[in-house]
Amino acid sequence: MRYLLTLCCLFGSLTALSQNDLEKDFIDIESKVIEWRHHFHQNPELSNREFKTAEKIAAHLKSLGLEVQTGIGKTGVVGILKGNEPGKVVALRADIDGLPVTERNDLAFKSEVETEFLGTKTGVMHACGHDTHTSILMGVAEILSKHKDKIKGTVKFIFQPAEEGPPPGEEGGAKLMIKEGVLENPKVDAIFGLHIRSNYEVGTIYYKKGGIMASVERFVIKVKGKQTHGGRPWQGVDPILISAKIIDGLQTIISRESKLVDEAAVITVGKITAGTRFNIIPETAELIGTVRTLDPDMKALIERRMTEMTRDIAKAYGGEATITFQNNTTITYNDFDLVDQMLPTMQRVAGAKNVRLRKATTGGEDFSYFQEVIPGFYFFLGGMTPGNTEAFPHHTPDFKIDDKGLLLGVKTMTHLALDYLNQ
């Protein structure tokens, strides 16, 4: 049975489409994908403000004859391609938003866009590669639309806004698209997504079963003490001292209570606010930070122990403390069976030596919300020029991707969709 399944994976898409047909399509599409990528890079838009980006995507999908839905999750675009034969429904997802980063590299298509973000003037840049994801999926849509008559089932192209997080006070991203029914009508059976990486060589793919990217939680701890003169600490309760003890205590949850041989976990306090001047012990303090986990049970343990420890440490020193959590993303969790099913496809397309197992990262991705509803497979695509000794880090003004990495993304997503539907 396993042997037959592997053969099906290896040759499924080729029973309906000849390899020559698809190779010609890939050759023809590469220059278009690069041109789209340069356009989006030069004209980035922030989360929930991707109006012109969405217009260009929707116009392209309509030109292909797809059923197109706009305004999903505020600025999201969905294209539906129904094959001539009934079958399953597969979704392919790309994120479309940029970041409030001022670009400083020397690209001919460098972004010069400026805006105001949270009251501060800033540049706008595709500093994480979402322009490449969008362009890759537009290319996949064009190729598959040419072969509608040979497709068994339905392909849903999801162009998602606000992956980087909606502005304060707004909903957005994958969570809002799901809430508005993006995985229904028709109901999606499985979803695939990719992320280009500036530190992996062009031509490579990296994957992992289970948790590949961490859940991202924001926490706020409010500590209450008793204000007093800085020279008479015995007359009050020092919330700054309590905060220090809480921070120290939280790290023992990672170092002594979390089974790190299974998965990584991180607790970081990134901001402390307390006091007004040097000689006053204040009444309150506030700590803000993040928790990153890759296992649901470990996440539950850490939340429980952080709540207990925060409360009990404050009480031990005569004060009070409360903690609240806000989920920004959940665990990007690759379905084991889906990975096993589709790995032969990726190895055929990229070459087995170029499809590599990797460890999890404590970065986060809201693709994870799709995976909470249906099986999903999320992987990394190489975007670094071969031979480079220095990558250009994501979320920085110097971020840079080699355009030669895009075609493998188009090929992989195309074959994943076809092989999944043909099995």
mmCIF file of N, CA, C and O in Angstrom, residues 45-50 72-76 93-98 130 159-167 170-177 328-329 365-367 369:
data_model
loop_
_atom_site.group_PDB
_atom_site.id
_atom_site.type_symbol
_atom_site.label_atom_id
_atom_site.label_comp_id
_atom_site.label_asym_id
_atom_site.label_seq_id
_atom_site.Cartn_x
_atom_site.Cartn_y
_atom_site.Cartn_z
ATOM 1 N N GLU A 45 2.252 47.688 0.751
ATOM 2 C CA GLU A 45 1.196 48.266 1.581
ATOM 3 C C GLU A 45 1.144 47.531 2.913
ATOM 4 O O GLU A 45 1.405 46.336 2.982
ATOM 5 N N LEU A 46 0.805 48.256 3.969
ATOM 6 C CA LEU A 46 0.780 47.683 5.311
ATOM 7 C C LEU A 46 -0.456 46.818 5.536
ATOM 8 O O LEU A 46 -1.415 46.845 4.762
ATOM 9 N N SER A 47 -0.443 46.078 6.626
ATOM 10 C CA SER A 47 -1.523 45.150 6.976
ATOM 11 C C SER A 47 -2.876 45.848 7.032
ATOM 12 O O SER A 47 -3.015 46.933 7.604
ATOM 13 N N ASN A 48 -3.871 45.195 6.430
ATOM 14 C CA ASN A 48 -5.247 45.708 6.337
ATOM 15 C C ASN A 48 -5.363 46.968 5.480
ATOM 16 O O ASN A 48 -6.412 47.610 5.453
ATOM 17 N N ARG A 49 -4.297 47.314 4.771
ATOM 18 C CA ARG A 49 -4.311 48.479 3.884
ATOM 19 C C ARG A 49 -3.812 48.096 2.492
ATOM 20 O O ARG A 49 -3.384 48.950 1.730
ATOM 21 N N GLU A 50 -3.916 46.827 2.146
ATOM 22 C CA GLU A 50 -3.362 46.323 0.885
ATOM 23 C C GLU A 50 -4.348 46.513 -0.270
ATOM 24 O O GLU A 50 -4.672 45.571 -0.990
ATOM 25 N N ILE A 72 -12.420 39.749 1.506
ATOM 26 C CA ILE A 72 -12.464 38.705 2.532
ATOM 27 C C ILE A 72 -11.382 39.021 3.563
ATOM 28 O O ILE A 72 -10.209 39.152 3.212
ATOM 29 N N GLY A 73 -11.755 39.149 4.829
ATOM 30 C CA GLY A 73 -10.772 39.554 5.830
ATOM 31 C C GLY A 73 -10.265 40.950 5.560
ATOM 32 O O GLY A 73 -9.069 41.210 5.650
ATOM 33 N N LYS A 74 -11.172 41.848 5.172
ATOM 34 C CA LYS A 74 -10.934 43.257 4.829
ATOM 35 C C LYS A 74 -10.388 43.416 3.415
ATOM 36 O O LYS A 74 -11.052 43.958 2.552
ATOM 37 N N THR A 75 -9.146 42.978 3.135
ATOM 38 C CA THR A 75 -8.560 43.212 1.809
ATOM 39 C C THR A 75 -8.117 41.921 1.129
ATOM 40 O O THR A 75 -7.399 41.965 0.130
ATOM 41 N N GLY A 76 -8.528 40.781 1.652
ATOM 42 C CA GLY A 76 -8.116 39.515 1.075
ATOM 43 C C GLY A 76 -8.817 39.216 -0.242
ATOM 44 O O GLY A 76 -9.923 39.692 -0.508
ATOM 45 N N ARG A 93 -2.090 29.154 -0.186
ATOM 46 C CA ARG A 93 -2.163 30.463 0.477
ATOM 47 C C ARG A 93 -0.887 31.287 0.308
ATOM 48 O O ARG A 93 0.212 30.745 0.357
ATOM 49 N N ALA A 94 -1.054 32.572 0.069
ATOM 50 C CA ALA A 94 0.053 33.525 0.061
ATOM 51 C C ALA A 94 -0.342 34.732 0.895
ATOM 52 O O ALA A 94 -1.496 35.162 0.862
ATOM 53 N N ASP A 95 0.601 35.298 1.654
ATOM 54 C CA ASP A 95 0.343 36.532 2.396
ATOM 55 C C ASP A 95 0.802 37.724 1.560
ATOM 56 O O ASP A 95 1.724 37.625 0.759
ATOM 57 N N ILE A 96 0.177 38.888 1.745
ATOM 58 C CA ILE A 96 0.361 39.993 0.798
ATOM 59 C C ILE A 96 0.812 41.301 1.427
ATOM 60 O O ILE A 96 1.039 42.275 0.707
ATOM 61 N N ASP A 97 0.980 41.380 2.746
ATOM 62 C CA ASP A 97 1.263 42.661 3.397
ATOM 63 C C ASP A 97 2.755 42.922 3.562
ATOM 64 O O ASP A 97 3.563 42.009 3.635
ATOM 65 N N GLY A 98 3.085 44.230 3.622
ATOM 66 C CA GLY A 98 4.446 44.672 3.885
ATOM 67 C C GLY A 98 4.612 45.086 5.335
ATOM 68 O O GLY A 98 3.719 44.900 6.172
ATOM 69 N N HIS A 130 6.858 38.692 1.392
ATOM 70 C CA HIS A 130 5.468 38.428 1.024
ATOM 71 C C HIS A 130 5.200 38.794 -0.438
ATOM 72 O O HIS A 130 4.279 38.251 -1.058
ATOM 73 N N PHE A 159 -5.255 34.703 -1.047
ATOM 74 C CA PHE A 159 -4.298 35.799 -0.897
ATOM 75 C C PHE A 159 -4.684 36.558 0.370
ATOM 76 O O PHE A 159 -5.666 37.293 0.395
ATOM 77 N N GLN A 160 -3.883 36.338 1.407
ATOM 78 C CA GLN A 160 -4.255 36.764 2.754
ATOM 79 C C GLN A 160 -3.571 38.055 3.193
ATOM 80 O O GLN A 160 -2.351 38.168 3.123
ATOM 81 N N PRO A 161 -4.346 39.019 3.669
ATOM 82 C CA PRO A 161 -3.752 40.242 4.222
ATOM 83 C C PRO A 161 -3.318 40.052 5.677
ATOM 84 O O PRO A 161 -3.640 39.045 6.318
ATOM 85 N N ALA A 162 -2.581 41.031 6.176
ATOM 86 C CA ALA A 162 -2.313 41.201 7.618
ATOM 87 C C ALA A 162 -1.688 39.993 8.295
ATOM 88 O O ALA A 162 -1.971 39.736 9.451
ATOM 89 N N GLU A 163 -0.805 39.295 7.600
ATOM 90 C CA GLU A 163 -0.107 38.201 8.284
ATOM 91 C C GLU A 163 0.782 38.753 9.398
ATOM 92 O O GLU A 163 0.978 38.110 10.427
ATOM 93 N N GLU A 164 1.317 39.950 9.179
ATOM 94 C CA GLU A 164 2.191 40.558 10.184
ATOM 95 C C GLU A 164 1.403 41.091 11.388
ATOM 96 O O GLU A 164 1.995 41.578 12.351
ATOM 97 N N GLY A 165 0.101 40.976 11.326
ATOM 98 C CA GLY A 165 -0.740 41.438 12.429
ATOM 99 C C GLY A 165 -1.485 42.703 12.060
ATOM 100 O O GLY A 165 -0.894 43.641 11.519
ATOM 101 N N PRO A 166 -2.798 42.752 12.328
ATOM 102 C CA PRO A 166 -3.575 43.952 12.002
ATOM 103 C C PRO A 166 -3.198 45.104 12.929
ATOM 104 O O PRO A 166 -2.635 44.888 14.006
ATOM 105 N N PRO A 167 -3.510 46.319 12.543
ATOM 106 C CA PRO A 167 -3.257 47.463 13.423
ATOM 107 C C PRO A 167 -4.032 47.317 14.729
ATOM 108 O O PRO A 167 -5.056 46.623 14.777
ATOM 109 N N GLU A 170 -8.014 46.460 15.441
ATOM 110 C CA GLU A 170 -8.639 45.886 14.251
ATOM 111 C C GLU A 170 -8.479 44.372 14.242
ATOM 112 O O GLU A 170 -7.529 43.833 14.791
ATOM 113 N N GLU A 171 -9.416 43.693 13.584
ATOM 114 C CA GLU A 171 -9.262 42.272 13.287
ATOM 115 C C GLU A 171 -8.559 42.140 11.949
ATOM 116 O O GLU A 171 -8.524 43.073 11.138
ATOM 117 N N GLY A 172 -8.013 40.969 11.703
ATOM 118 C CA GLY A 172 -7.372 40.775 10.411
ATOM 119 C C GLY A 172 -6.664 39.445 10.310
ATOM 120 O O GLY A 172 -6.659 38.641 11.238
ATOM 121 N N GLY A 173 -6.033 39.215 9.171
ATOM 122 C CA GLY A 173 -5.226 38.025 8.962
ATOM 123 C C GLY A 173 -6.030 36.759 8.741
ATOM 124 O O GLY A 173 -7.231 36.788 8.439
ATOM 125 N N ALA A 174 -5.352 35.629 8.910
ATOM 126 C CA ALA A 174 -5.973 34.322 8.671
ATOM 127 C C ALA A 174 -7.185 34.103 9.560
ATOM 128 O O ALA A 174 -8.194 33.539 9.128
ATOM 129 N N LYS A 175 -7.091 34.548 10.795
ATOM 130 C CA LYS A 175 -8.175 34.329 11.747
ATOM 131 C C LYS A 175 -9.480 34.961 11.256
ATOM 132 O O LYS A 175 -10.560 34.349 11.326
ATOM 133 N N LEU A 176 -9.392 36.181 10.734
ATOM 134 C CA LEU A 176 -10.593 36.862 10.243
ATOM 135 C C LEU A 176 -11.090 36.218 8.951
ATOM 136 O O LEU A 176 -12.306 36.076 8.753
ATOM 137 N N MET A 177 -10.191 35.812 8.079
ATOM 138 C CA MET A 177 -10.623 35.149 6.840
ATOM 139 C C MET A 177 -11.381 33.854 7.152
ATOM 140 O O MET A 177 -12.399 33.553 6.519
ATOM 141 N N ASN A 328 -1.222 35.823 19.481
ATOM 142 C CA ASN A 328 -1.010 36.448 18.174
ATOM 143 C C ASN A 328 -1.047 35.402 17.065
ATOM 144 O O ASN A 328 -1.611 35.630 16.002
ATOM 145 N N THR A 329 -0.401 34.270 17.313
ATOM 146 C CA THR A 329 -0.535 33.116 16.412
ATOM 147 C C THR A 329 -0.497 31.859 17.271
ATOM 148 O O THR A 329 0.016 31.877 18.387
ATOM 149 N N GLU A 365 3.735 32.372 12.671
ATOM 150 C CA GLU A 365 3.037 32.497 11.383
ATOM 151 C C GLU A 365 1.550 32.273 11.590
ATOM 152 O O GLU A 365 1.156 31.285 12.199
ATOM 153 N N ASP A 366 0.720 33.184 11.074
ATOM 154 C CA ASP A 366 -0.714 32.969 11.310
ATOM 155 C C ASP A 366 -1.340 31.997 10.313
ATOM 156 O O ASP A 366 -2.539 31.734 10.368
ATOM 157 N N PHE A 367 -0.530 31.397 9.436
ATOM 158 C CA PHE A 367 -0.969 30.225 8.674
ATOM 159 C C PHE A 367 -1.444 29.141 9.640
ATOM 160 O O PHE A 367 -2.249 28.283 9.298
ATOM 161 N N TYR A 369 -3.488 29.259 11.978
ATOM 162 C CA TYR A 369 -4.925 29.238 12.225
ATOM 163 C C TYR A 369 -5.665 28.378 11.202
ATOM 164 O O TYR A 369 -6.659 27.729 11.524
#
